[in-house]
């Protein structure tokens, strides 16, 4: 089992049904350290379910998910594994009763048991990284959507994860606020963070992703580099979907 | 007029004695209600099916029996199987059964007031159920809890006057004793009413202040 090029994340034949609704029908792919992959696909296809299986917020019915040497589905220290996997999603999930700074500190203090003073320093550093030094003491309800999502990113980063999952992080935002969040994500990708991103922002995918995975009805239809995906997708379904995305969100490529 | 004032002055010690009993009962019932209500709500939200079923039935049952009937049942029930229960204890127990049902419902609502996104976020940080409850749900639930708690406090305080029927020497009963000797029901009942008012208004006022103090900035600004 010695494998020098073992991926950071390796998903093998992942299966999941909700009742008799087969949502994931054998999904396999992997991410190496520093890689950035984008998942696209129609609504209800199981994209969110893939991410939720990776941090076991949803328990799969079959398959394997390896984070380095740990199999996530069967491991018995899920709360430790979750610390290694940052999760940022559409709804932000900021803790309403805590300031931006406290939101970022909470996991450090309560989960990582970092002493308060250090936790504060680390949290400030992460908030600086996402450009939010000016709102440290603001509460979530006082922040714009873009700021909220950046706090959520800082909060996830504070745990020093090996992998970051993003589930449509900009879908709930007003168009003029999307850019600030995407920029933070692009910087993160360029700094070498391993990222798995569900998004329809094709500009982002073009700029930083190593591979685009097109999913439909619980299966991976096609995966390839962004260049290939946009210039000459193999599968007609992919072509059709990308065409629709263009119509909905405009041509990918503009920043 | 001065005869009235004199009567009030003379009856005040006895009335205040009754007030102490009233407050004791209220505090005990609140403690029971909060303690068991919290456990029941916890069971309802996190428990398995039989537990949820039990809590559900319990709530329905004790919210549909009139308080006075409940007190009489608790007072006369146990002696029939050989258990003696004092009027004070019977009143506290009877009203606690009811308070637990209401508190449980209030707690459940406050837990659910914390959105699932926050809970998802907490889990994804590696906080288990327990830490999530303690550091994410509870601090927010307490804030939402204060207004219905103040309401429930006022109800319980007033309901303790029903213990009168079991012969507990609480505020109303003390008043009755005085009226029996110093025949001036209006004055005495007015004094009693004022004492109840002060206890209700004073405490709900304090809770309101606490609520404002704990208010999360930015929330509720738009709504008022
Ligand atoms: N907890 C759940 N219980 C039951 N069904 C669920 C649950 N979560 C998701 N589903 C179903 O699984 C399917 C896939 O959902 P999922 O959220 O993964 O799709 P998605 O690709 O992320 O879609 P979208 O683009 O709309 O976010 C849908 O049919 C959805 O209704
Ligand atoms: Mg989704």
Short mmCIF file of C-alpha atoms and ligand atoms in Angstrom, two decimals:
data_model
loop_
_atom_site.label_atom_id
_atom_site.label_comp_id
_atom_site.label_asym_id
_atom_site.label_seq_id
_atom_site.Cartn_x
_atom_site.Cartn_y
_atom_site.Cartn_z
CA UNK A 1 0.00 0.00 0.00
CA UNK A 2 3.04 2.29 -0.21
CA UNK A 3 2.05 5.07 -2.55
CA UNK A 4 4.28 8.10 -2.75
CA UNK A 5 1.96 10.12 -4.93
CA UNK A 6 -1.04 9.45 -2.80
CA UNK A 7 -3.58 12.24 -3.28
CA UNK A 8 -4.66 14.54 -0.48
CA UNK A 9 -8.27 13.66 -1.14
CA UNK A 10 -9.31 10.50 -2.88
CA UNK A 11 -12.96 9.74 -3.50
CA UNK A 12 -13.72 6.24 -4.73
CA UNK A 13 -17.05 5.08 -6.07
CA UNK A 14 -19.13 7.25 -3.76
CA UNK A 15 -22.79 6.30 -3.50
CA UNK A 16 -25.70 7.96 -1.74
CA UNK A 17 -29.46 7.73 -1.87
CA UNK A 18 -32.03 9.71 0.04
CA UNK A 19 -34.89 7.25 0.34
CA UNK A 20 -35.28 5.90 -3.16
CA UNK A 21 -33.75 9.01 -4.69
CA UNK A 22 -30.33 7.90 -5.97
CA UNK A 23 -28.29 11.08 -5.64
CA UNK A 24 -24.69 9.89 -6.04
CA UNK A 25 -24.16 6.99 -8.39
CA UNK A 26 -20.50 6.10 -8.13
CA UNK A 27 -18.47 9.30 -7.96
CA UNK A 28 -14.68 8.99 -8.13
CA UNK A 29 -12.03 11.66 -8.35
CA UNK A 30 -9.04 12.90 -6.41
CA UNK A 31 -7.26 16.08 -5.46
CA UNK A 32 -3.54 16.42 -4.99
CA UNK A 33 -2.12 18.90 -2.56
CA UNK A 34 -2.40 22.39 -3.99
CA UNK A 35 -4.88 21.39 -6.64
CA UNK A 36 -8.05 23.31 -7.33
CA UNK A 37 -11.03 21.57 -8.84
CA UNK A 38 -14.40 23.01 -9.71
CA UNK A 39 -17.60 20.97 -9.82
CA UNK A 40 -20.38 22.17 -12.10
CA UNK A 41 -23.70 20.66 -13.03
CA UNK A 42 -27.44 21.20 -13.08
CA UNK A 43 -29.45 21.78 -9.91
CA UNK A 44 -30.24 18.67 -7.88
CA UNK A 45 -27.39 16.71 -9.41
CA UNK A 46 -25.68 15.93 -6.13
CA UNK A 47 -22.88 18.51 -6.08
CA UNK A 48 -23.60 19.66 -2.53
CA UNK A 49 -24.04 16.07 -1.47
CA UNK A 50 -20.51 15.26 -2.64
CA UNK A 51 -19.07 18.03 -0.48
CA UNK A 52 -21.27 17.09 2.46
CA UNK A 53 -20.03 13.52 2.22
CA UNK A 54 -16.43 14.69 2.33
CA UNK A 55 -16.90 16.20 5.81
CA UNK A 56 -19.50 13.58 6.66
CA UNK A 57 -22.31 16.01 7.27
CA UNK A 58 -24.04 13.45 5.06
CA UNK A 59 -23.17 9.80 5.58
CA UNK A 60 -22.65 8.01 2.26
CA UNK A 61 -24.11 4.57 1.55
CA UNK A 62 -21.03 3.25 -0.18
CA UNK A 63 -17.57 4.02 -1.45
CA UNK A 64 -14.49 5.42 0.19
CA UNK A 65 -13.24 8.91 0.92
CA UNK A 66 -9.59 9.18 1.85
CA UNK A 67 -8.06 12.28 3.34
CA UNK A 68 -4.42 11.27 3.22
CA UNK A 69 -4.31 8.13 5.34
CA UNK A 70 -7.72 8.42 6.92
CA UNK A 71 -10.88 6.95 5.51
CA UNK A 72 -13.55 9.47 6.41
CA UNK A 73 -16.69 7.36 6.13
CA UNK A 74 -15.47 4.77 8.61
CA UNK A 75 -13.23 6.87 10.85
CA UNK A 76 -14.17 7.30 14.48
CA UNK A 77 -12.66 10.74 15.03
CA UNK A 78 -14.78 12.75 12.65
CA UNK A 79 -14.48 15.94 14.71
CA UNK A 80 -10.71 15.83 14.26
CA UNK A 81 -11.05 15.20 10.54
CA UNK A 82 -13.49 18.07 10.17
CA UNK A 83 -10.86 20.45 11.56
CA UNK A 84 -8.70 19.59 8.56
CA UNK A 85 -11.47 20.37 6.09
CA UNK A 86 -12.68 23.94 5.80
CA UNK A 87 -16.26 24.29 4.63
CA UNK A 88 -17.74 27.46 3.19
CA UNK A 89 -21.26 27.45 1.85
CA UNK A 90 -23.96 29.61 0.40
CA UNK A 91 -25.65 30.44 3.69
CA UNK A 92 -22.46 31.65 5.52
CA UNK A 93 -23.49 30.11 8.85
CA UNK A 94 -21.93 32.91 10.87
CA UNK A 95 -22.69 32.78 14.58
CA UNK A 96 -25.09 35.67 15.08
CA UNK A 97 -24.17 36.35 18.68
CA UNK A 98 -20.46 36.79 18.04
CA UNK A 99 -18.42 39.54 16.41
CA UNK A 100 -16.46 38.79 13.25
CA UNK A 101 -13.35 38.33 15.37
CA UNK A 102 -15.13 36.03 17.83
CA UNK A 103 -16.60 34.00 15.01
CA UNK A 104 -13.09 33.22 13.84
CA UNK A 105 -11.81 32.64 17.38
CA UNK A 106 -14.53 30.22 18.47
CA UNK A 107 -13.19 27.13 16.73
CA UNK A 108 -9.65 27.93 17.77
CA UNK A 109 -10.59 28.23 21.42
CA UNK A 110 -13.25 25.54 21.77
CA UNK A 111 -12.01 22.95 19.31
CA UNK A 112 -8.29 23.50 18.99
CA UNK A 113 -7.91 24.66 22.59
CA UNK A 114 -5.65 27.52 21.54
CA UNK A 115 -5.15 29.99 24.42
CA UNK A 116 -7.30 33.07 24.04
CA UNK A 117 -4.52 35.55 23.36
CA UNK A 118 -2.98 33.45 20.61
CA UNK A 119 -6.39 32.65 19.18
CA UNK A 120 -7.04 36.36 18.88
CA UNK A 121 -3.76 36.98 17.08
CA UNK A 122 -4.36 34.11 14.69
CA UNK A 123 -7.93 35.20 14.05
CA UNK A 124 -6.85 38.76 13.30
CA UNK A 125 -4.24 37.44 10.86
CA UNK A 126 -6.89 35.43 9.01
CA UNK A 127 -9.31 38.34 8.90
CA UNK A 128 -6.50 40.49 7.53
CA UNK A 129 -5.92 37.88 4.85
CA UNK A 130 -9.52 38.28 3.68
CA UNK A 131 -9.33 42.06 3.93
CA UNK A 132 -11.55 42.56 6.95
CA UNK A 133 -9.39 44.28 9.54
CA UNK A 134 -11.89 47.13 9.67
CA UNK A 135 -14.84 45.03 10.86
CA UNK A 136 -13.29 42.93 13.63
CA UNK A 137 -15.86 44.06 16.17
CA UNK A 138 -18.91 44.05 13.92
CA UNK A 139 -21.64 41.49 14.36
CA UNK A 140 -22.83 39.42 11.39
CA UNK A 141 -26.06 41.39 11.10
CA UNK A 142 -23.98 44.53 10.60
CA UNK A 143 -21.99 43.09 7.69
CA UNK A 144 -22.68 42.93 3.97
CA UNK A 145 -23.10 39.53 2.34
CA UNK A 146 -19.62 39.72 0.85
CA UNK A 147 -18.12 40.56 4.22
CA UNK A 148 -20.05 37.74 5.87
CA UNK A 149 -18.73 35.21 3.40
CA UNK A 150 -15.19 36.48 3.88
CA UNK A 151 -15.56 36.10 7.65
CA UNK A 152 -16.77 32.54 7.02
CA UNK A 153 -13.67 31.90 4.90
CA UNK A 154 -11.40 33.36 7.57
CA UNK A 155 -13.12 31.23 10.19
CA UNK A 156 -12.51 28.08 8.15
CA UNK A 157 -8.91 29.08 7.39
CA UNK A 158 -8.18 29.69 11.05
CA UNK A 159 -8.39 25.97 11.68
CA UNK A 160 -5.42 25.58 9.28
CA UNK A 161 -7.26 23.06 7.10
CA UNK A 162 -5.54 20.90 4.52
CA UNK A 163 -8.49 21.18 2.20
CA UNK A 164 -11.16 23.80 1.61
CA UNK A 165 -14.63 22.97 0.33
CA UNK A 166 -16.74 25.74 -1.18
CA UNK A 167 -20.39 25.16 -2.01
CA UNK A 168 -21.68 27.97 -4.22
CA UNK A 169 -20.08 30.56 -1.96
CA UNK A 170 -21.27 33.50 -4.05
CA UNK A 171 -24.80 32.40 -4.99
CA UNK A 172 -26.47 34.30 -2.18
CA UNK A 173 -24.62 37.52 -2.90
CA UNK A 174 -25.62 40.64 -4.77
CA UNK A 175 -23.70 40.76 -8.06
CA UNK A 176 -21.53 43.67 -6.97
CA UNK A 177 -20.32 41.70 -3.92
CA UNK A 178 -19.35 38.51 -5.74
CA UNK A 179 -16.00 39.86 -6.89
CA UNK A 180 -14.60 40.47 -3.41
CA UNK A 181 -15.28 36.88 -2.39
CA UNK A 182 -13.93 35.40 -5.62
CA UNK A 183 -10.77 37.47 -5.24
CA UNK A 184 -10.16 36.06 -1.80
CA UNK A 185 -10.66 32.57 -3.20
CA UNK A 186 -8.34 33.21 -6.12
CA UNK A 187 -5.62 34.44 -3.79
CA UNK A 188 -6.10 31.39 -1.68
CA UNK A 189 -5.75 29.14 -4.71
CA UNK A 190 -2.62 30.95 -5.84
CA UNK A 191 -1.10 30.55 -2.40
CA UNK A 192 -1.45 26.82 -2.87
CA UNK A 193 -4.54 25.91 -0.86
CA UNK A 194 -6.15 22.68 -1.99
CA UNK A 195 -9.71 23.55 -2.96
CA UNK A 196 -12.82 21.79 -4.14
CA UNK A 197 -15.34 24.34 -5.35
CA UNK A 198 -18.92 24.03 -6.49
CA UNK A 199 -19.64 27.18 -8.44
CA UNK A 200 -21.10 28.53 -11.62
CA UNK A 201 -18.57 31.34 -11.77
CA UNK A 202 -16.74 30.22 -14.87
CA UNK A 203 -14.39 33.19 -14.70
CA UNK A 204 -13.11 31.80 -11.44
CA UNK A 205 -12.86 28.29 -12.87
CA UNK A 206 -10.88 29.54 -15.85
CA UNK A 207 -8.56 31.63 -13.74
CA UNK A 208 -7.52 29.15 -11.09
CA UNK A 209 -8.92 25.66 -11.49
CA UNK A 210 -6.84 22.71 -12.60
CA UNK A 211 -9.83 20.66 -13.57
CA UNK A 212 -13.53 21.10 -14.07
CA UNK A 213 -15.78 18.22 -13.15
CA UNK A 214 -19.14 18.17 -14.85
CA UNK A 215 -21.72 16.18 -12.90
CA UNK A 216 -25.18 15.20 -13.93
CA UNK A 217 -27.73 12.96 -12.21
CA UNK A 218 -25.27 11.69 -9.66
CA UNK A 219 -22.55 10.82 -12.14
CA UNK A 220 -19.46 12.49 -13.44
CA UNK A 221 -20.10 13.08 -17.13
CA UNK A 222 -16.80 14.67 -17.96
CA UNK A 223 -13.72 16.05 -16.28
CA UNK A 224 -10.99 17.99 -17.95
CA UNK A 225 -8.88 21.12 -17.83
CA UNK A 226 -10.79 24.39 -18.16
CA UNK A 227 -9.22 25.09 -21.57
CA UNK A 228 -10.39 21.81 -22.95
CA UNK A 229 -13.75 21.98 -21.22
CA UNK A 230 -14.55 25.36 -22.73
CA UNK A 231 -12.98 24.87 -26.17
CA UNK A 232 -13.92 21.31 -27.00
CA UNK A 233 -16.01 19.48 -24.45
CA UNK A 234 -16.29 15.82 -25.36
CA UNK A 235 -19.77 15.11 -24.19
CA UNK A 236 -22.73 16.84 -25.88
CA UNK A 237 -24.39 17.19 -22.47
CA UNK A 238 -21.41 19.18 -21.23
CA UNK A 239 -21.59 21.43 -24.25
CA UNK A 240 -25.28 22.00 -23.71
CA UNK A 241 -24.81 22.79 -20.04
CA UNK A 242 -21.95 25.22 -20.60
CA UNK A 243 -24.00 26.94 -23.25
CA UNK A 244 -26.83 27.38 -20.75
CA UNK A 245 -24.41 28.72 -18.14
CA UNK A 246 -23.20 31.27 -20.66
CA UNK A 247 -26.74 32.38 -21.17
CA UNK A 248 -27.43 32.59 -17.45
CA UNK A 249 -24.22 34.01 -16.09
CA UNK A 250 -22.51 35.49 -19.15
CA UNK A 251 -19.35 34.26 -20.78
CA UNK A 252 -16.81 32.98 -18.33
CA UNK A 253 -13.58 34.86 -18.43
CA UNK A 254 -14.23 38.39 -17.31
CA UNK A 255 -12.89 38.99 -13.85
CA UNK B 1 -59.14 57.27 55.70
CA UNK B 2 -56.61 57.07 58.50
CA UNK B 3 -58.46 53.98 59.76
CA UNK B 4 -57.71 52.42 56.41
CA UNK B 5 -54.07 53.39 56.54
CA UNK B 6 -53.91 52.02 60.03
CA UNK B 7 -55.43 48.75 58.85
CA UNK B 8 -52.93 48.54 56.01
CA UNK B 9 -50.08 49.27 58.40
CA UNK B 10 -51.22 46.57 60.79
CA UNK B 11 -51.88 43.95 58.15
CA UNK B 12 -48.73 44.57 56.18
CA UNK B 13 -46.48 42.20 58.17
CA UNK B 14 -48.92 39.32 57.65
CA UNK B 15 -49.35 40.18 53.99
CA UNK B 16 -45.61 40.40 53.48
CA UNK B 17 -45.30 37.03 55.19
CA UNK B 18 -47.74 35.69 52.62
CA UNK B 19 -45.78 37.43 49.89
CA UNK B 20 -42.65 35.56 50.96
CA UNK B 21 -44.51 32.26 50.59
CA UNK B 22 -45.81 33.39 47.20
CA UNK B 23 -42.28 34.25 46.09
CA UNK B 24 -40.91 30.96 47.42
CA UNK B 25 -43.49 29.04 45.46
CA UNK B 26 -42.88 31.06 42.32
CA UNK B 27 -39.12 30.58 42.50
CA UNK B 28 -39.44 26.84 43.13
CA UNK B 29 -41.88 26.38 40.29
CA UNK B 30 -39.68 28.37 37.96
CA UNK B 31 -36.65 26.29 38.93
CA UNK B 32 -38.51 23.04 38.38
CA UNK B 33 -40.03 24.32 35.17
CA UNK B 34 -36.73 25.53 33.74
CA UNK B 35 -34.82 22.43 34.81
CA UNK B 36 -37.27 19.82 33.57
CA UNK B 37 -38.45 21.97 30.68
CA UNK B 38 -34.85 22.13 29.46
CA UNK B 39 -34.44 18.38 29.75
CA UNK B 40 -37.74 17.73 28.03
CA UNK B 41 -36.98 20.15 25.23
CA UNK B 42 -33.59 18.50 24.81
CA UNK B 43 -35.31 15.14 24.58
CA UNK B 44 -37.78 16.48 22.09
CA UNK B 45 -35.08 17.92 19.83
CA UNK B 46 -32.29 15.34 20.19
CA UNK B 47 -34.06 12.29 21.58
CA UNK B 48 -35.25 9.14 19.88
CA UNK B 49 -38.84 8.42 18.95
CA UNK B 50 -40.18 7.13 22.30
CA UNK B 51 -38.68 10.15 24.09
CA UNK B 52 -40.15 12.58 21.59
CA UNK B 53 -43.47 10.82 21.88
CA UNK B 54 -43.40 11.01 25.67
CA UNK B 55 -42.58 14.72 25.71
CA UNK B 56 -45.26 15.38 23.16
CA UNK B 57 -47.94 13.61 25.20
CA UNK B 58 -46.72 15.24 28.40
CA UNK B 59 -46.97 18.71 26.92
CA UNK B 60 -50.42 18.11 25.51
CA UNK B 61 -51.67 16.61 28.76
CA UNK B 62 -50.49 19.22 31.20
CA UNK B 63 -51.39 22.13 29.04
CA UNK B 64 -54.98 21.02 28.81
CA UNK B 65 -55.80 20.46 32.49
CA UNK B 66 -56.93 23.53 34.44
CA UNK B 67 -54.38 24.54 37.08
CA UNK B 68 -56.84 24.26 39.92
CA UNK B 69 -57.84 20.73 38.93
CA UNK B 70 -54.16 19.84 38.74
CA UNK B 71 -53.55 21.17 42.25
CA UNK B 72 -56.50 19.28 43.68
CA UNK B 73 -55.41 16.08 41.96
CA UNK B 74 -51.88 16.35 43.31
CA UNK B 75 -53.18 17.21 46.76
CA UNK B 76 -55.84 14.53 47.10
CA UNK B 77 -54.28 11.89 44.83
CA UNK B 78 -51.21 10.71 46.79
CA UNK B 79 -53.03 10.34 50.18
CA UNK B 80 -55.39 7.84 48.57
CA UNK B 81 -52.40 5.57 48.04
CA UNK B 82 -50.95 6.39 51.44
CA UNK B 83 -48.50 9.16 50.54
CA UNK B 84 -48.84 12.33 52.54
CA UNK B 85 -48.15 15.59 50.80
CA UNK B 86 -48.27 19.05 52.37
CA UNK B 87 -50.43 21.72 50.74
CA UNK B 88 -47.34 23.78 49.93
CA UNK B 89 -45.60 20.86 48.24
CA UNK B 90 -48.75 19.82 46.44
CA UNK B 91 -49.20 23.33 45.06
CA UNK B 92 -45.56 23.59 43.97
CA UNK B 93 -45.64 20.15 42.40
CA UNK B 94 -48.95 20.70 40.63
CA UNK B 95 -47.95 24.03 39.16
CA UNK B 96 -44.47 22.70 38.28
CA UNK B 97 -46.01 19.93 36.19
CA UNK B 98 -47.76 22.56 34.18
CA UNK B 99 -44.79 24.96 34.08
CA UNK B 100 -42.55 22.16 32.77
CA UNK B 101 -44.89 21.61 29.84
CA UNK B 102 -44.83 25.28 28.91
CA UNK B 103 -41.12 25.77 29.52
CA UNK B 104 -40.34 22.74 27.39
CA UNK B 105 -42.29 24.26 24.56
CA UNK B 106 -40.60 27.62 25.01
CA UNK B 107 -37.13 26.05 25.05
CA UNK B 108 -37.84 24.02 21.96
CA UNK B 109 -38.83 27.15 20.10
CA UNK B 110 -35.68 28.95 21.21
CA UNK B 111 -33.40 26.07 20.14
CA UNK B 112 -35.02 26.04 16.75
CA UNK B 113 -34.58 29.79 16.43
CA UNK B 114 -30.90 29.13 15.76
CA UNK B 115 -30.69 28.45 12.03
CA UNK B 116 -29.41 25.18 10.62
CA UNK B 117 -26.66 27.04 8.74
CA UNK B 118 -25.00 27.97 12.01
CA UNK B 119 -25.22 24.40 13.22
CA UNK B 120 -23.75 23.11 9.97
CA UNK B 121 -20.94 25.63 10.32
CA UNK B 122 -20.26 24.58 13.91
CA UNK B 123 -20.14 20.88 12.98
CA UNK B 124 -17.83 21.61 10.06
CA UNK B 125 -15.40 23.29 12.46
CA UNK B 126 -15.22 20.05 14.41
CA UNK B 127 -17.54 21.09 17.21
CA UNK B 128 -19.62 18.06 18.15
CA UNK B 129 -23.26 18.20 19.18
CA UNK B 130 -22.38 19.08 22.74
CA UNK B 131 -20.06 22.00 21.98
CA UNK B 132 -22.42 23.25 19.31
CA UNK B 133 -25.24 23.30 21.80
CA UNK B 134 -23.16 24.97 24.49
CA UNK B 135 -21.37 27.62 22.46
CA UNK B 136 -23.67 28.28 19.52
CA UNK B 137 -27.25 27.36 20.35
CA UNK B 138 -27.48 28.14 24.05
CA UNK B 139 -26.08 31.69 24.01
CA UNK B 140 -28.56 32.65 21.32
CA UNK B 141 -31.43 30.67 22.78
CA UNK B 142 -31.09 32.49 26.12
CA UNK B 143 -31.70 35.80 24.41
CA UNK B 144 -34.79 34.58 22.62
CA UNK B 145 -35.88 32.91 25.84
CA UNK B 146 -36.20 36.05 27.97
CA UNK B 147 -39.49 37.50 26.65
CA UNK B 148 -41.49 34.25 26.86
CA UNK B 149 -39.84 33.52 30.19
CA UNK B 150 -40.99 36.87 31.55
CA UNK B 151 -44.47 36.04 30.36
CA UNK B 152 -44.35 32.61 31.98
CA UNK B 153 -43.02 34.11 35.21
CA UNK B 154 -46.03 36.42 35.40
CA UNK B 155 -48.41 33.52 34.81
CA UNK B 156 -46.77 31.34 37.46
CA UNK B 157 -46.70 34.15 40.01
CA UNK B 158 -50.40 34.74 39.57
CA UNK B 159 -51.20 31.02 39.52
CA UNK B 160 -49.65 30.57 42.95
CA UNK B 161 -52.75 32.29 44.31
CA UNK B 162 -54.57 29.07 43.48
CA UNK B 163 -52.68 27.41 46.32
CA UNK B 164 -55.15 29.34 48.42
CA UNK B 165 -57.60 26.55 47.67
CA UNK B 166 -55.33 24.02 49.36
CA UNK B 167 -54.88 26.23 52.40
CA UNK B 168 -51.34 27.40 51.75
CA UNK B 169 -50.70 30.62 53.67
CA UNK B 170 -49.63 32.56 50.61
CA UNK B 171 -50.47 36.17 49.90
CA UNK B 172 -54.13 35.76 49.03
CA UNK B 173 -54.81 33.42 51.94
CA UNK B 174 -53.14 35.80 54.38
CA UNK B 175 -55.42 38.50 53.05
CA UNK B 176 -58.43 36.32 53.68
CA UNK B 177 -57.35 35.77 57.30
CA UNK B 178 -57.13 39.53 57.83
CA UNK B 179 -60.44 40.19 56.15
CA UNK B 180 -62.09 37.64 58.43
CA UNK B 181 -61.20 39.73 61.48
CA UNK B 182 -60.97 43.29 60.15
CA UNK B 183 -63.88 43.28 57.79
CA UNK B 184 -62.63 45.51 54.93
CA UNK B 185 -62.23 43.30 51.89
CA UNK B 186 -61.80 46.13 49.41
CA UNK B 187 -58.78 47.65 51.11
CA UNK B 188 -57.06 44.34 51.69
CA UNK B 189 -57.72 43.03 48.20
CA UNK B 190 -56.41 46.31 46.77
CA UNK B 191 -53.22 45.98 48.77
CA UNK B 192 -52.86 42.41 47.56
CA UNK B 193 -53.44 43.52 43.99
CA UNK B 194 -50.75 46.17 44.35
CA UNK B 195 -48.27 43.63 45.73
CA UNK B 196 -48.93 41.27 42.81
CA UNK B 197 -48.57 44.16 40.42
CA UNK B 198 -45.23 45.22 41.89
CA UNK B 199 -43.91 41.66 41.74
CA UNK B 200 -45.03 41.18 38.16
CA UNK B 201 -44.12 44.59 36.82
CA UNK B 202 -40.84 44.88 38.70
CA UNK B 203 -39.48 41.55 37.55
CA UNK B 204 -40.68 41.80 33.94
CA UNK B 205 -39.10 45.27 33.86
CA UNK B 206 -35.79 43.84 35.07
CA UNK B 207 -35.98 41.07 32.48
CA UNK B 208 -36.65 43.66 29.80
CA UNK B 209 -33.50 45.50 30.85
CA UNK B 210 -31.55 42.26 30.71
CA UNK B 211 -32.96 41.55 27.29
CA UNK B 212 -31.85 44.94 26.01
CA UNK B 213 -28.44 44.48 27.55
CA UNK B 214 -27.97 41.14 25.79
CA UNK B 215 -29.33 42.34 22.47
CA UNK B 216 -27.11 41.36 19.56
CA UNK B 217 -26.09 44.50 17.66
CA UNK B 218 -27.64 44.78 14.23
CA UNK B 219 -30.43 42.33 14.95
CA UNK B 220 -33.90 43.71 15.44
CA UNK B 221 -32.83 47.19 14.43
CA UNK B 222 -35.04 47.08 11.38
CA UNK B 223 -37.96 45.46 13.14
CA UNK B 224 -37.81 47.88 16.03
N1 LIG C 1 -30.95 15.82 3.44
C1 LIG C 1 -31.61 15.42 2.34
N2 LIG C 1 -32.71 14.64 2.44
C2 LIG C 1 -33.36 14.24 1.34
N3 LIG C 1 -33.00 14.57 0.09
C3 LIG C 1 -31.93 15.34 -0.07
C4 LIG C 1 -31.18 15.81 1.04
N4 LIG C 1 -30.15 16.57 0.58
C5 LIG C 1 -30.27 16.56 -0.76
N5 LIG C 1 -31.32 15.82 -1.15
C6 LIG C 1 -31.72 15.58 -2.54
O1 LIG C 1 -30.60 15.10 -3.22
C7 LIG C 1 -30.54 15.63 -4.53
C8 LIG C 1 -29.20 16.29 -4.76
O2 LIG C 1 -29.11 17.41 -3.92
P1 LIG C 1 -27.84 18.35 -3.90
O3 LIG C 1 -28.13 19.43 -2.94
O4 LIG C 1 -26.63 17.55 -3.66
O5 LIG C 1 -27.82 18.89 -5.39
P2 LIG C 1 -26.95 20.07 -5.99
O6 LIG C 1 -26.29 19.52 -7.19
O7 LIG C 1 -26.08 20.67 -4.96
O8 LIG C 1 -28.06 21.09 -6.45
P3 LIG C 1 -28.06 22.70 -6.41
O9 LIG C 1 -27.31 23.15 -7.64
O10 LIG C 1 -29.49 23.05 -6.51
O11 LIG C 1 -27.40 23.13 -5.16
C9 LIG C 1 -31.72 16.54 -4.67
O12 LIG C 1 -32.73 15.84 -5.32
C10 LIG C 1 -32.14 16.83 -3.26
O13 LIG C 1 -33.52 17.03 -3.18
MG1 LIG C 2 -26.06 22.48 -3.95
#
